[in-house]
Short mmCIF file of C-alpha atoms and ligand atoms in Angstrom, two decimals:
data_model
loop_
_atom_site.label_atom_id
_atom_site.label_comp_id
_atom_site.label_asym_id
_atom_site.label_seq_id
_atom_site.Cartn_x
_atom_site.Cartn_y
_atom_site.Cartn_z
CA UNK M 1 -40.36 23.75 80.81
CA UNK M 2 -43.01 21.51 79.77
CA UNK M 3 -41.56 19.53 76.94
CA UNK M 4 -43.68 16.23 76.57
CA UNK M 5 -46.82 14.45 75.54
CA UNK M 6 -48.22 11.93 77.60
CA UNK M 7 -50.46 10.13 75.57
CA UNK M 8 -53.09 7.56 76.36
CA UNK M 9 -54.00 6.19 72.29
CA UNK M 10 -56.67 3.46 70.84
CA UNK M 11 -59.28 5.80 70.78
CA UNK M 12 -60.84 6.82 67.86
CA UNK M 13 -60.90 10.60 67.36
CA UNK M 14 -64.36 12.04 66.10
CA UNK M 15 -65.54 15.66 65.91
CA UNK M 16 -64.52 18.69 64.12
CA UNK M 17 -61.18 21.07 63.81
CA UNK M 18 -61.09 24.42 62.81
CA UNK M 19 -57.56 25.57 61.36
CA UNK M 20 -55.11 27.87 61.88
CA UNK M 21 -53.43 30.26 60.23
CA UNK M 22 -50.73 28.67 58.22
CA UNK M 23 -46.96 29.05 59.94
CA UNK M 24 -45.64 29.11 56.63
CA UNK M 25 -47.17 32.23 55.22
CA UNK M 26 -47.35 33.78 59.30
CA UNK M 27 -43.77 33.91 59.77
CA UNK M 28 -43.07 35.76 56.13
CA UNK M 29 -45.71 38.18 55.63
CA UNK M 30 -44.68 39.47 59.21
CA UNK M 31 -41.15 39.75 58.11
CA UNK M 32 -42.92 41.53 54.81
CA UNK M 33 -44.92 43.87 57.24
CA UNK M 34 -41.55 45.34 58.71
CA UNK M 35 -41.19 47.04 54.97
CA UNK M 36 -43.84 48.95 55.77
CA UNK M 37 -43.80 52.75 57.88
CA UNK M 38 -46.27 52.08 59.82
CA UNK M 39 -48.05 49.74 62.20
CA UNK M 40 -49.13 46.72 60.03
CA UNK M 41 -52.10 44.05 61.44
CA UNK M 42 -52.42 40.76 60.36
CA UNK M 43 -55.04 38.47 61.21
CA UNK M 44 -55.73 34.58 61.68
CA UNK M 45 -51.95 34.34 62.93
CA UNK M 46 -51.19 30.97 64.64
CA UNK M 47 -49.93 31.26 68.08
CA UNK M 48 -47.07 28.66 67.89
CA UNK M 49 -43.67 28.62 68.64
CA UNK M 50 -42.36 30.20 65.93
CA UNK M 51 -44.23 33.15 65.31
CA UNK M 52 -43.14 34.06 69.06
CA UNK M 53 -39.53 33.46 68.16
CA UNK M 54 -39.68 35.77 65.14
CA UNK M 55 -41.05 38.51 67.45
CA UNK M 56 -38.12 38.03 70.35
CA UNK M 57 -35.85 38.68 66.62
CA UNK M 58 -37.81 41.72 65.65
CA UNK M 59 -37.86 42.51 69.39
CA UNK M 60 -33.69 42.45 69.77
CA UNK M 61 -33.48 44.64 66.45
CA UNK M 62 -35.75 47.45 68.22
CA UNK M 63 -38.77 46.58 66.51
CA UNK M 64 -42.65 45.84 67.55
CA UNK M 65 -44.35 42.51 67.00
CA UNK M 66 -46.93 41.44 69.80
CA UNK M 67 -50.43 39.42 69.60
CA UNK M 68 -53.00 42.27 70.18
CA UNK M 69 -55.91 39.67 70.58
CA UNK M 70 -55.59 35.82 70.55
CA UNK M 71 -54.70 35.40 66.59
CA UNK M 72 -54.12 38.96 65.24
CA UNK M 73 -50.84 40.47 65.64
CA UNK M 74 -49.35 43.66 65.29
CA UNK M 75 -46.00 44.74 63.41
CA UNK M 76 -43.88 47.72 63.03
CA UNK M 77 -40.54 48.09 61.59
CA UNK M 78 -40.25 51.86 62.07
CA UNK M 79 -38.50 51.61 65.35
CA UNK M 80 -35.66 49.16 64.05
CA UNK M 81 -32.48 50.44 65.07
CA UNK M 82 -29.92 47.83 64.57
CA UNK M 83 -28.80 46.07 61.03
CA UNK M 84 -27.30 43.21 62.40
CA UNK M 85 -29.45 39.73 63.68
CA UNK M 86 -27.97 38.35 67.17
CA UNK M 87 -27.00 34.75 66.43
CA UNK M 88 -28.64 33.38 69.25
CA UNK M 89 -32.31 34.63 67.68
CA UNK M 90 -31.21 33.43 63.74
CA UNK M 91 -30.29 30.47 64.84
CA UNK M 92 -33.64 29.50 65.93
CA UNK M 93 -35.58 30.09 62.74
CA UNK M 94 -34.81 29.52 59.15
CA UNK M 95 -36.47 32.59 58.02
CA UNK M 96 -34.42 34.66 59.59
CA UNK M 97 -32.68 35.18 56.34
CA UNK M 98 -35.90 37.15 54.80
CA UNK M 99 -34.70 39.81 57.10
CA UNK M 100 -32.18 40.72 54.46
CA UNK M 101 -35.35 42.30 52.66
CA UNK M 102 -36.51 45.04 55.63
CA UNK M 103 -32.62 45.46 57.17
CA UNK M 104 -31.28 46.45 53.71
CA UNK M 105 -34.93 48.55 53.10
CA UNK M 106 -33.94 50.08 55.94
CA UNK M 107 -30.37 50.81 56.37
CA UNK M 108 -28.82 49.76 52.77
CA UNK M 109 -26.36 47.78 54.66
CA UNK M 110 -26.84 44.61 57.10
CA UNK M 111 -25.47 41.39 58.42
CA UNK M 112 -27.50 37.98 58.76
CA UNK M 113 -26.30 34.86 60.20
CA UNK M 114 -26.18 31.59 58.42
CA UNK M 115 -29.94 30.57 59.46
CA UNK M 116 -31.24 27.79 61.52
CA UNK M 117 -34.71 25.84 61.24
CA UNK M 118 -35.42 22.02 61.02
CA UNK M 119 -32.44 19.88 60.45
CA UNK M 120 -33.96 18.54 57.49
CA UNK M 121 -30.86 18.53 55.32
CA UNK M 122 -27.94 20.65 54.12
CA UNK M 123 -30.52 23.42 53.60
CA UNK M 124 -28.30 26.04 51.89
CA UNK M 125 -29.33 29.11 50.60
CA UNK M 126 -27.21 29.10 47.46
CA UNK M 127 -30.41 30.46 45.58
CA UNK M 128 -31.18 33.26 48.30
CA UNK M 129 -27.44 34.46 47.33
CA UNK M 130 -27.44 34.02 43.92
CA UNK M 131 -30.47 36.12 43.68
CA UNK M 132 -29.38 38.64 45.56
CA UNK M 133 -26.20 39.31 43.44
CA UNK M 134 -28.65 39.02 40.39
CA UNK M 135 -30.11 41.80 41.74
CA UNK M 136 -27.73 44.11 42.65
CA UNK M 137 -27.01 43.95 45.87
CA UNK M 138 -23.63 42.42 47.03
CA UNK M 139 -23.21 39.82 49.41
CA UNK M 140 -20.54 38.22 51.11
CA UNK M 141 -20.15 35.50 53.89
CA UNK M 142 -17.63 35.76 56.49
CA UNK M 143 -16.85 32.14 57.61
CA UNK M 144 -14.65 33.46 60.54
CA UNK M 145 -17.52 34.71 62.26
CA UNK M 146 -21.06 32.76 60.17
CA UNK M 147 -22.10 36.15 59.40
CA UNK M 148 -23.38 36.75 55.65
CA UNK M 149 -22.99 40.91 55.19
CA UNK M 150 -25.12 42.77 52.22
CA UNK M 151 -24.88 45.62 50.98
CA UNK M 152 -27.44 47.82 48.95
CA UNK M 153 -25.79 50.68 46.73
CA UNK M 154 -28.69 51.51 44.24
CA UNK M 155 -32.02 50.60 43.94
CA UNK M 156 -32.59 46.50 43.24
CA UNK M 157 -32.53 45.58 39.63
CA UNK M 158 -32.18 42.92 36.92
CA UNK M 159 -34.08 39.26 37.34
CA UNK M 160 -33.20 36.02 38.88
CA UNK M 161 -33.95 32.35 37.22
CA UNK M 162 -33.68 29.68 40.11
CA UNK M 163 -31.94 26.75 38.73
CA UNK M 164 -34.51 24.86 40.85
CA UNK M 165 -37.79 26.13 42.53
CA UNK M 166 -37.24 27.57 46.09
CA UNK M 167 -40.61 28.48 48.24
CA UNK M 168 -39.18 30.98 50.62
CA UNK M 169 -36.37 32.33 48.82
CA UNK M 170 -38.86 33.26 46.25
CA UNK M 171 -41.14 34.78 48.58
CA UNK M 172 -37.56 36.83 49.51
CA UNK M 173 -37.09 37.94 46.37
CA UNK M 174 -40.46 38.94 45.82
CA UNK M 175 -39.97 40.97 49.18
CA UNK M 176 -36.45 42.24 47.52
CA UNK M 177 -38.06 43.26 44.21
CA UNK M 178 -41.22 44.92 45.62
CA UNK M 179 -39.11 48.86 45.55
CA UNK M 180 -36.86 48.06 42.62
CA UNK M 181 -35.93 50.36 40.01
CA UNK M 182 -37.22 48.71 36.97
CA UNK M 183 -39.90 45.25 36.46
CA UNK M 184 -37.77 42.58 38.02
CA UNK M 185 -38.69 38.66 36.90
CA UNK M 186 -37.89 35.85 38.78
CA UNK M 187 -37.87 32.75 36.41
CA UNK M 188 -38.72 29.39 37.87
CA UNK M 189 -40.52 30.23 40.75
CA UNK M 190 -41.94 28.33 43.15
CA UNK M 191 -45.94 27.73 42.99
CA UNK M 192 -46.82 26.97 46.61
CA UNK M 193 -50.07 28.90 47.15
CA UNK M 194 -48.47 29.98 50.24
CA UNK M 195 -46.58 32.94 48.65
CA UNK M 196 -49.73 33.28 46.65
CA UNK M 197 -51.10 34.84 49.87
CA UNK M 198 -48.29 36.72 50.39
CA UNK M 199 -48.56 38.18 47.51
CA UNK M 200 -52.10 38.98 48.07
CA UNK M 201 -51.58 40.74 50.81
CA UNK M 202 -48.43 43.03 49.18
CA UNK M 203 -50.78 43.65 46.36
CA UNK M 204 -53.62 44.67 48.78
CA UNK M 205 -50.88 47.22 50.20
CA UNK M 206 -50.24 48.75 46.76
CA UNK M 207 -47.80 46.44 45.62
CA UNK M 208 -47.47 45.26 41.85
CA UNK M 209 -47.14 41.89 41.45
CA UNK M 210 -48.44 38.85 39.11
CA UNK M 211 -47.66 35.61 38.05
CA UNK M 212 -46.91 34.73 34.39
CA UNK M 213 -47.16 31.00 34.23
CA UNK M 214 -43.52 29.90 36.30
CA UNK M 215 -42.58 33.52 36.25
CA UNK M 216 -43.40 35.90 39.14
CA UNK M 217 -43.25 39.75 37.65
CA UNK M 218 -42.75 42.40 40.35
CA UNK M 219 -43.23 46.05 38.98
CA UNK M 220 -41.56 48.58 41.28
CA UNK M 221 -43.78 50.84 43.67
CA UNK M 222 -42.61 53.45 46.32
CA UNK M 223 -44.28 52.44 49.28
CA UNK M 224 -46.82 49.83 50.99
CA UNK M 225 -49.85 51.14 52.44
CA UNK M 226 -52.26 49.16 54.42
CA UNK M 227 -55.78 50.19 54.72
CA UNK M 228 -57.44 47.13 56.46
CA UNK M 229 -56.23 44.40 58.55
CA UNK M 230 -55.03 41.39 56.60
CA UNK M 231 -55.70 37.62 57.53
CA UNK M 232 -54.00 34.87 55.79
CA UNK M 233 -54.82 31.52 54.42
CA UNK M 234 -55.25 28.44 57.37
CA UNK M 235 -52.63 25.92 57.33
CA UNK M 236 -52.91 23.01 54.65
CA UNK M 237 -50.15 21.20 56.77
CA UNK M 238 -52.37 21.11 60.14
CA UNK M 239 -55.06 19.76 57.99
CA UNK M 240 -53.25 16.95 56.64
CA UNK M 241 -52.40 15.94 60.41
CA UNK M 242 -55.91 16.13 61.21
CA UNK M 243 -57.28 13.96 57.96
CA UNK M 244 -54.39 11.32 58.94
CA UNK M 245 -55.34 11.25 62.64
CA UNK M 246 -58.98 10.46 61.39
CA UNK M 247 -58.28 7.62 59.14
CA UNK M 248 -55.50 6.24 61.58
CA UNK M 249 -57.22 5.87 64.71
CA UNK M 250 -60.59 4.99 62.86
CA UNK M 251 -62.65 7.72 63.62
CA UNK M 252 -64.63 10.48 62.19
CA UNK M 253 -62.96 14.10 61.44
CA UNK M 254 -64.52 17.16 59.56
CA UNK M 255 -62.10 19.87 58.84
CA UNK M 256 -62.93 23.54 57.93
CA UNK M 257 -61.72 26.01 56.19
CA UNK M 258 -59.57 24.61 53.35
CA UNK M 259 -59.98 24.98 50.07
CA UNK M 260 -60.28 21.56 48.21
CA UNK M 261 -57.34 22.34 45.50
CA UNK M 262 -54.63 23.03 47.90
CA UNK M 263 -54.78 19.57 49.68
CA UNK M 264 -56.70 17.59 45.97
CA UNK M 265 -53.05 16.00 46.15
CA UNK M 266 -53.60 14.24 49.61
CA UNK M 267 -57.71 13.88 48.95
CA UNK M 268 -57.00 11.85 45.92
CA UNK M 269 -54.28 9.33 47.35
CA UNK M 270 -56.56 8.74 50.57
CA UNK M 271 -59.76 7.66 47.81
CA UNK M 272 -57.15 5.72 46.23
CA UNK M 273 -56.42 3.79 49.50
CA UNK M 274 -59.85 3.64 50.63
CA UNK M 275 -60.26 6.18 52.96
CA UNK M 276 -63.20 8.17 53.34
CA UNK M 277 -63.19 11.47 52.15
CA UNK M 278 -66.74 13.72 51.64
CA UNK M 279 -66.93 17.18 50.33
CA UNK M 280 -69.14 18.80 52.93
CA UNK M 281 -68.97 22.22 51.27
CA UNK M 282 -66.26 24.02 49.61
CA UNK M 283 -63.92 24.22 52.41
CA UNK M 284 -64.92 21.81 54.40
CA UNK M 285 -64.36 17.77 54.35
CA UNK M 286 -65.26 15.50 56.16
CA UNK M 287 -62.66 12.37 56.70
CA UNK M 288 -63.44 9.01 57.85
CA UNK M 289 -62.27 5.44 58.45
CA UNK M 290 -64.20 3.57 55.62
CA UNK M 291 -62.51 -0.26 55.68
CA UNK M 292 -58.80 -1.46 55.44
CA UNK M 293 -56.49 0.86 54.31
CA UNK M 294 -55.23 0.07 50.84
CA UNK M 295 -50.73 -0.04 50.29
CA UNK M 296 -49.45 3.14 48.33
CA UNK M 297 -46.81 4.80 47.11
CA UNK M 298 -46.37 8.89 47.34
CA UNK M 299 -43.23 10.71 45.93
CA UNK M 300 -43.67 14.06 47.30
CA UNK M 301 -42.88 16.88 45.37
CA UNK M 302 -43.36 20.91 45.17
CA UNK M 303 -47.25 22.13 44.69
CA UNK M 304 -49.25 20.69 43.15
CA UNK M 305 -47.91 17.61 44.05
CA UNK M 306 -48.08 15.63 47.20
CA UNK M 307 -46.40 17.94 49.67
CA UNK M 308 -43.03 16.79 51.82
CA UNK M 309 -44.85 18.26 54.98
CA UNK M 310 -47.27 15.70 54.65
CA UNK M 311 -45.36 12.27 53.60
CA UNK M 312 -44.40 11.80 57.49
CA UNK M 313 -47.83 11.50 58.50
CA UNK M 314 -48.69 9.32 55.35
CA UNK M 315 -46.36 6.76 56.84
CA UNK M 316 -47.87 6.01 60.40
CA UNK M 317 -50.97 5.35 57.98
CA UNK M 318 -49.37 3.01 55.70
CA UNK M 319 -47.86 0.91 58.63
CA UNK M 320 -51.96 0.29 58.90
CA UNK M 321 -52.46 -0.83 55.22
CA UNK M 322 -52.90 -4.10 53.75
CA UNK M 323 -49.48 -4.95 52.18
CA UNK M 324 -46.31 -2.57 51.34
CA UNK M 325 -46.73 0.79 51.01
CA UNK M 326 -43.47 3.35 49.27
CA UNK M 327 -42.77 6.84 50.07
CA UNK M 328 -40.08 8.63 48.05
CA UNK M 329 -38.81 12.05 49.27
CA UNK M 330 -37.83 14.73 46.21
CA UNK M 331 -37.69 17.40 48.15
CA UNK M 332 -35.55 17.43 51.22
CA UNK M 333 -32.07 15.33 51.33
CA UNK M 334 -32.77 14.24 54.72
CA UNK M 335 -36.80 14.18 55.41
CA UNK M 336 -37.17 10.60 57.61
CA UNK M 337 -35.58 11.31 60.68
CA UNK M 338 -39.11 9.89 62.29
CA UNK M 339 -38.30 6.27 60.90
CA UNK M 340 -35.88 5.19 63.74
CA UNK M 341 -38.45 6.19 66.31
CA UNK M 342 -41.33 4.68 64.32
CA UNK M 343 -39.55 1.32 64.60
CA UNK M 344 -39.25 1.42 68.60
CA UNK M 345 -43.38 1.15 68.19
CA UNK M 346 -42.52 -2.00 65.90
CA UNK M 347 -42.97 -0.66 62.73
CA UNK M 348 -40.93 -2.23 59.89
CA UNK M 349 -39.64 0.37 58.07
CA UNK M 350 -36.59 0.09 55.41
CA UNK M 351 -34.67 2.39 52.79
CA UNK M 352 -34.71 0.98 49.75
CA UNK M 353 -32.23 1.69 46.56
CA UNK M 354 -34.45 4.50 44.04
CA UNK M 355 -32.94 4.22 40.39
CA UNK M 356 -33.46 7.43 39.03
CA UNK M 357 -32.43 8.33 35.50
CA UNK M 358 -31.75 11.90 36.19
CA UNK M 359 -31.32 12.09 39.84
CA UNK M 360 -30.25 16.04 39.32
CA UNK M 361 -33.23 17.07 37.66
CA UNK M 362 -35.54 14.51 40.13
CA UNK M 363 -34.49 16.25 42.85
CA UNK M 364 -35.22 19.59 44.82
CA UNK M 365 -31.91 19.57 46.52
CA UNK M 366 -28.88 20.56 45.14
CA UNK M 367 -27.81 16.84 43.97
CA UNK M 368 -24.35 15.73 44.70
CA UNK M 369 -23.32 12.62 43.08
CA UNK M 370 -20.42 11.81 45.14
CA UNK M 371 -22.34 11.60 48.49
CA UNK M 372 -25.45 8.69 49.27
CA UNK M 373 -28.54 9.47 50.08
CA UNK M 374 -31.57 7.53 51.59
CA UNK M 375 -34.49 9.32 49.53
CA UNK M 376 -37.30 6.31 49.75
CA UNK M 377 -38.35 3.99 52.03
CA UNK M 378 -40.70 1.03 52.45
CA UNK M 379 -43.53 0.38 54.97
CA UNK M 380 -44.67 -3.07 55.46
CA UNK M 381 -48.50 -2.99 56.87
CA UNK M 382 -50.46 -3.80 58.29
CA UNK M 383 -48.46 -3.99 61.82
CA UNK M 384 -49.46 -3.99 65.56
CA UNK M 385 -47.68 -0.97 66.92
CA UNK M 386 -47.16 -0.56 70.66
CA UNK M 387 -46.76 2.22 73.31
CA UNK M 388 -43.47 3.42 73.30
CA UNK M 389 -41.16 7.11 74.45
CA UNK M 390 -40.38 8.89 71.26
CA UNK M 391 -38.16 12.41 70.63
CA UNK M 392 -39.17 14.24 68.67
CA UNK M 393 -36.06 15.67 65.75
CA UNK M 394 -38.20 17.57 63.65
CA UNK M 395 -41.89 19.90 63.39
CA UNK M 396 -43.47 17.45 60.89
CA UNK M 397 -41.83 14.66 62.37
CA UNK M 398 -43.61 15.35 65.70
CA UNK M 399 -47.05 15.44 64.71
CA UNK M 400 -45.96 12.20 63.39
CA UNK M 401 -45.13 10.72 66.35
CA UNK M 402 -47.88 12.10 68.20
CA UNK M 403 -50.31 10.70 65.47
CA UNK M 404 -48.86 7.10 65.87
CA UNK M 405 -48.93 7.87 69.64
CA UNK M 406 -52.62 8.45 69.24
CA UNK M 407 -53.30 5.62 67.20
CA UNK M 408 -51.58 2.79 69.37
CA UNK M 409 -53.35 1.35 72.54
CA UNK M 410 -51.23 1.95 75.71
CA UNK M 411 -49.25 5.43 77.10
CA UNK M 412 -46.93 6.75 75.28
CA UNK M 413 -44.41 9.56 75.89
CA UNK M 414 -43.65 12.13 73.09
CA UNK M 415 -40.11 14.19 74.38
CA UNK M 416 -39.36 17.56 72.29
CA UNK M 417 -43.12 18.55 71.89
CA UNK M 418 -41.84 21.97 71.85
CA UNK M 419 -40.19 21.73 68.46
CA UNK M 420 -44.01 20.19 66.61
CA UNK M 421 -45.45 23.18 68.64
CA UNK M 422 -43.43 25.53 66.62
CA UNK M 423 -46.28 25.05 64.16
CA UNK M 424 -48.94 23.59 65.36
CA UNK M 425 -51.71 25.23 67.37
CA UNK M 426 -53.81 24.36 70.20
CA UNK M 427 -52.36 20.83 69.77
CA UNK M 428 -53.52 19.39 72.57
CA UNK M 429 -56.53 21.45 73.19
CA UNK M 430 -57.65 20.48 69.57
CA UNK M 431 -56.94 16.06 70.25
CA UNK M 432 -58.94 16.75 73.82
CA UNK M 433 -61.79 17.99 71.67
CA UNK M 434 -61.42 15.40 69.79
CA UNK M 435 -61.64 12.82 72.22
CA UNK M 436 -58.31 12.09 72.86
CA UNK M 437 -56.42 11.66 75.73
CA UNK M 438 -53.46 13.63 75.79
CA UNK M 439 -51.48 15.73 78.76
CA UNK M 440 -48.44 18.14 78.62
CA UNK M 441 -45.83 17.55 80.82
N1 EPU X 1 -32.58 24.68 48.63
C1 EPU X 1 -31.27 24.85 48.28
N2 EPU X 1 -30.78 26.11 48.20
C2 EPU X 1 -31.54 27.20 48.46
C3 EPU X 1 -32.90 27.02 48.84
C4 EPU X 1 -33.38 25.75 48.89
O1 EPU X 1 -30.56 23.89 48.03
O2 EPU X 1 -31.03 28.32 48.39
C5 EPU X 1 -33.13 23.32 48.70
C6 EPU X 1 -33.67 22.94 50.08
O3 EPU X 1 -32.64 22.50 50.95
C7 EPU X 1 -34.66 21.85 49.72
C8 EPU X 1 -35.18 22.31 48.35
O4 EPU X 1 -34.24 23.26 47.86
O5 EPU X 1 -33.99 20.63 49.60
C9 EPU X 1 -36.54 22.96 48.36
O6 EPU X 1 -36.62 23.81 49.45
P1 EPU X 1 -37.47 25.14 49.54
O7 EPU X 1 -36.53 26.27 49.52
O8 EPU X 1 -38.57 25.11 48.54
O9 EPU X 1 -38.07 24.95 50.98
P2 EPU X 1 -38.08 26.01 52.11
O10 EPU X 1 -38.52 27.30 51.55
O11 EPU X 1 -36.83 25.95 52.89
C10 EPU X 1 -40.58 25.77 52.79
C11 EPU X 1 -41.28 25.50 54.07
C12 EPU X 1 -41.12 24.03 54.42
C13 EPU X 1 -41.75 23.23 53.30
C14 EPU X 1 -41.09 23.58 51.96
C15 EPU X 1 -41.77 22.92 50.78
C16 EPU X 1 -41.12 27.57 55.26
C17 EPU X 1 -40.55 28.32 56.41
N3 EPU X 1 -40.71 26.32 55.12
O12 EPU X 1 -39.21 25.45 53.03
O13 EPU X 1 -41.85 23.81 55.60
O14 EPU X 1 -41.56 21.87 53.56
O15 EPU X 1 -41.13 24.99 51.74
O16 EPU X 1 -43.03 23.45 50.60
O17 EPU X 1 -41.95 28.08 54.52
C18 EPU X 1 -42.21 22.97 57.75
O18 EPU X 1 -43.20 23.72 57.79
O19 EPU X 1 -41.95 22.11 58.62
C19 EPU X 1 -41.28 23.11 56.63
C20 EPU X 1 -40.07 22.59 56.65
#
């Protein structure tokens, strides 16, 4: 299988990109769609690695998910026949535990294995249990085997209030709430506008659904009924790659269609630095290599902060800025796997101590305080990087890599190009239009 980037950098990428769907509202609103009894189309779907692992999973449970034309998709859940997810397809996404939400729609009764996904960090899904039990349904995990089992007696009920923000296990619960018996509230949710658009499109179906400042409020409804093909949001993640690639390899990027408050965040840090940014019309901006690149620091942090997708690619930029730059991680325990191969490029890269007053409370992960953790680093800029061979560990860390890649004079080899292709589309097809010289392999 082909597996790596050659890349040929030191050119400066100019032209324009045109997004894709975002992977992280694809993969759950197709999981959503299986709730449904009857064939469900969804448009503006990326094809990317991910989305085609999800349909081998709905695939081995008897189920339909195929691309009818390059970026729309059709789903249907009617022809699921078995309640239990093969290991060897929930292992490869972390999603797989939203499945939970059609198995138990559709048999009351189902078993889920402990998921898989980016090794980011622990990654437990505490909250995903907890919420289930809060609303009626019993799980339990069977360490023997990895295997949680739920079971559904009556219809869901009660509320949940997440001790700390979640994005997809509130998107779960929403999906777990939508046929309750009574209004269910789930406290403390997570504001990504990502579930936003899930939501959309449940409400479009006939669901009932709102936000209430941090609250979500799901009224019950019988059924979901789709009337017109749905297409989701483009990907705020693939823009920020785009934007980065811009100002790092001094050239000239417009970017269309994003809307300006989902990625204000990133806009505003790249002003502060001195990059160029320029509003071309509401969803589409225009960004540029102005002069030197100014030091920062980002602490990344859940919408409508500065995203943890996107403090990866920040780095390669501040490597490029005039003086030392800080990035602090809140979200993810272990988010900088991309630092060791940053430095075989020669970038000077160190963890630094963070003294945090509350370190439970500044944290999205469920703090321990008996175990160390490396949450913030420092960049020293502006360095001369060089060609190098890189492996990739993680999706965001391998746009990353390819960005530096891009940016350095001299061939480099990106190995694992499969895992940043799990979200990204058209990657190289997108950097050849670009001007860039990059080949699979
Ligand atoms: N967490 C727990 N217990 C839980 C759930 C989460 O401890 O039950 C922790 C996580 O380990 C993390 C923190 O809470 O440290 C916040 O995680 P969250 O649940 O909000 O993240 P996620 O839903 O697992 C999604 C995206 C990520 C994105 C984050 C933040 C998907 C499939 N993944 O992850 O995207 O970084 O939200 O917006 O939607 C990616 O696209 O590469 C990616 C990792």
């Amino acid at each position: 299988m082909e597996d790596a980037y050659i890349i040929k950098g030191g050119r400066s990428l100019k032209g324009e990109v045109k997004l894709s769907g975002a992977k992280n509202v694809a993969l759950k609103i197709i999981i959503a769609a299986l709730m449904f009894d009857q064939e469900v189309i969804l448009k503006n779907i990326p094809r990317i690695n991910d989305v085609f692992e999800l349909f081998n999973l709905i695939v081995s449970l008897g189920g339909k998910g195929r691309f009818i034309e390059k970026n729309t998709v059709a789903v249907d859940g009617r022809t699921i026949s078995k309640n239990k997810i093969d290991l060897i397809f929930g292992s490869k996404i972390r999603v797989s535990f939203m499945f939970f939400a059609p198995l138990l729609y559709r048999f009351r009764e189902c078993y889920v294995p402990n998921p898989g996904g980016c090794r980011i960090g622990a990654r437990p899904i505490d909250r995903i249990v907890e919420g289930m039990r809060s609303l009626n349904i019993k799980v339990d995990y069977d360490s023997t085997t990895g295997y949680y089992r739920a079971v559904m007696s009556g219809e869901p009920k009660g509320g949940y209030r997440f001790p700390k923000p979640s994005h997809t296990a509130t998107e779960f619960l929403i999906l777990l709430s939508i046929f309750g018996r009574d209004k269910i509230i789930l406290d403390n949710a997570a504001l990504e506008p990502e579930i936003d658009d899930l939501i959309n499109f449940l409400n479009s179906c006939g669901a009932d659904i709102k936000r209430d400042k941090n609250a979500i409020v799901v009224n019950p409804v019988k059924k979901l009924v789709q009337t017109l093909p749905y297409g989701i949001m483009t990907d705020r993640n693939e823009a920020i790659t785009y934007a980065t690639l811009a100002l790092a390899t001094k050239g000239d990027i417009t970017i269309f269609s994003v809307r300006e408050e989902l990625i204000k965040a990133f806009t505003d840090k790249v002003i502060k630095v001195g990059g160029g940014v320029k509003k071309i019309s509401p969803d589409r901006f225009r960004f540029y290599y102005k002069a030197d690149i100014r030091p920062s620091r980002v602490e990344t942090s859940p919408h409508p902060g500065f995203m943890t997708d996107w403090q990866q690619n920040w780095t390669v930029l501040m490597t490029q800025a005039q003086g030392e730059s800080m990035v602090v991680e809140r979200v993810f325990e272990n988010r900088f796997s991309y630092i060791e191969e940053l430095k075989k490029l020669g970038a000077k890269i160190e963890y630094y101590d963070l003294k945090v007053s509350d370190p439970e409370k500044y944290f999205l992960f469920n703090y321990d305080k008996n175990k160390t953790y490396r949450q913030a680093i420092k960049i020293s800029g502006p360095q001369r990087l060089h060609e190098g061979v890189l492996q990739v560990t993680d999706l965001r860390a391998g746009a990353t890599l390819a960005i530096a890649a891009l940016m350095v004079q001299g061939e480099s080899v990106v190995n694992g190009c499969s895992i940043m292709e799990r979200g990204y589309e058209d990657f190289v097809e997108k950097i050849t239009r670009l001007g860039g010289d990059i080949k699979k392999v």
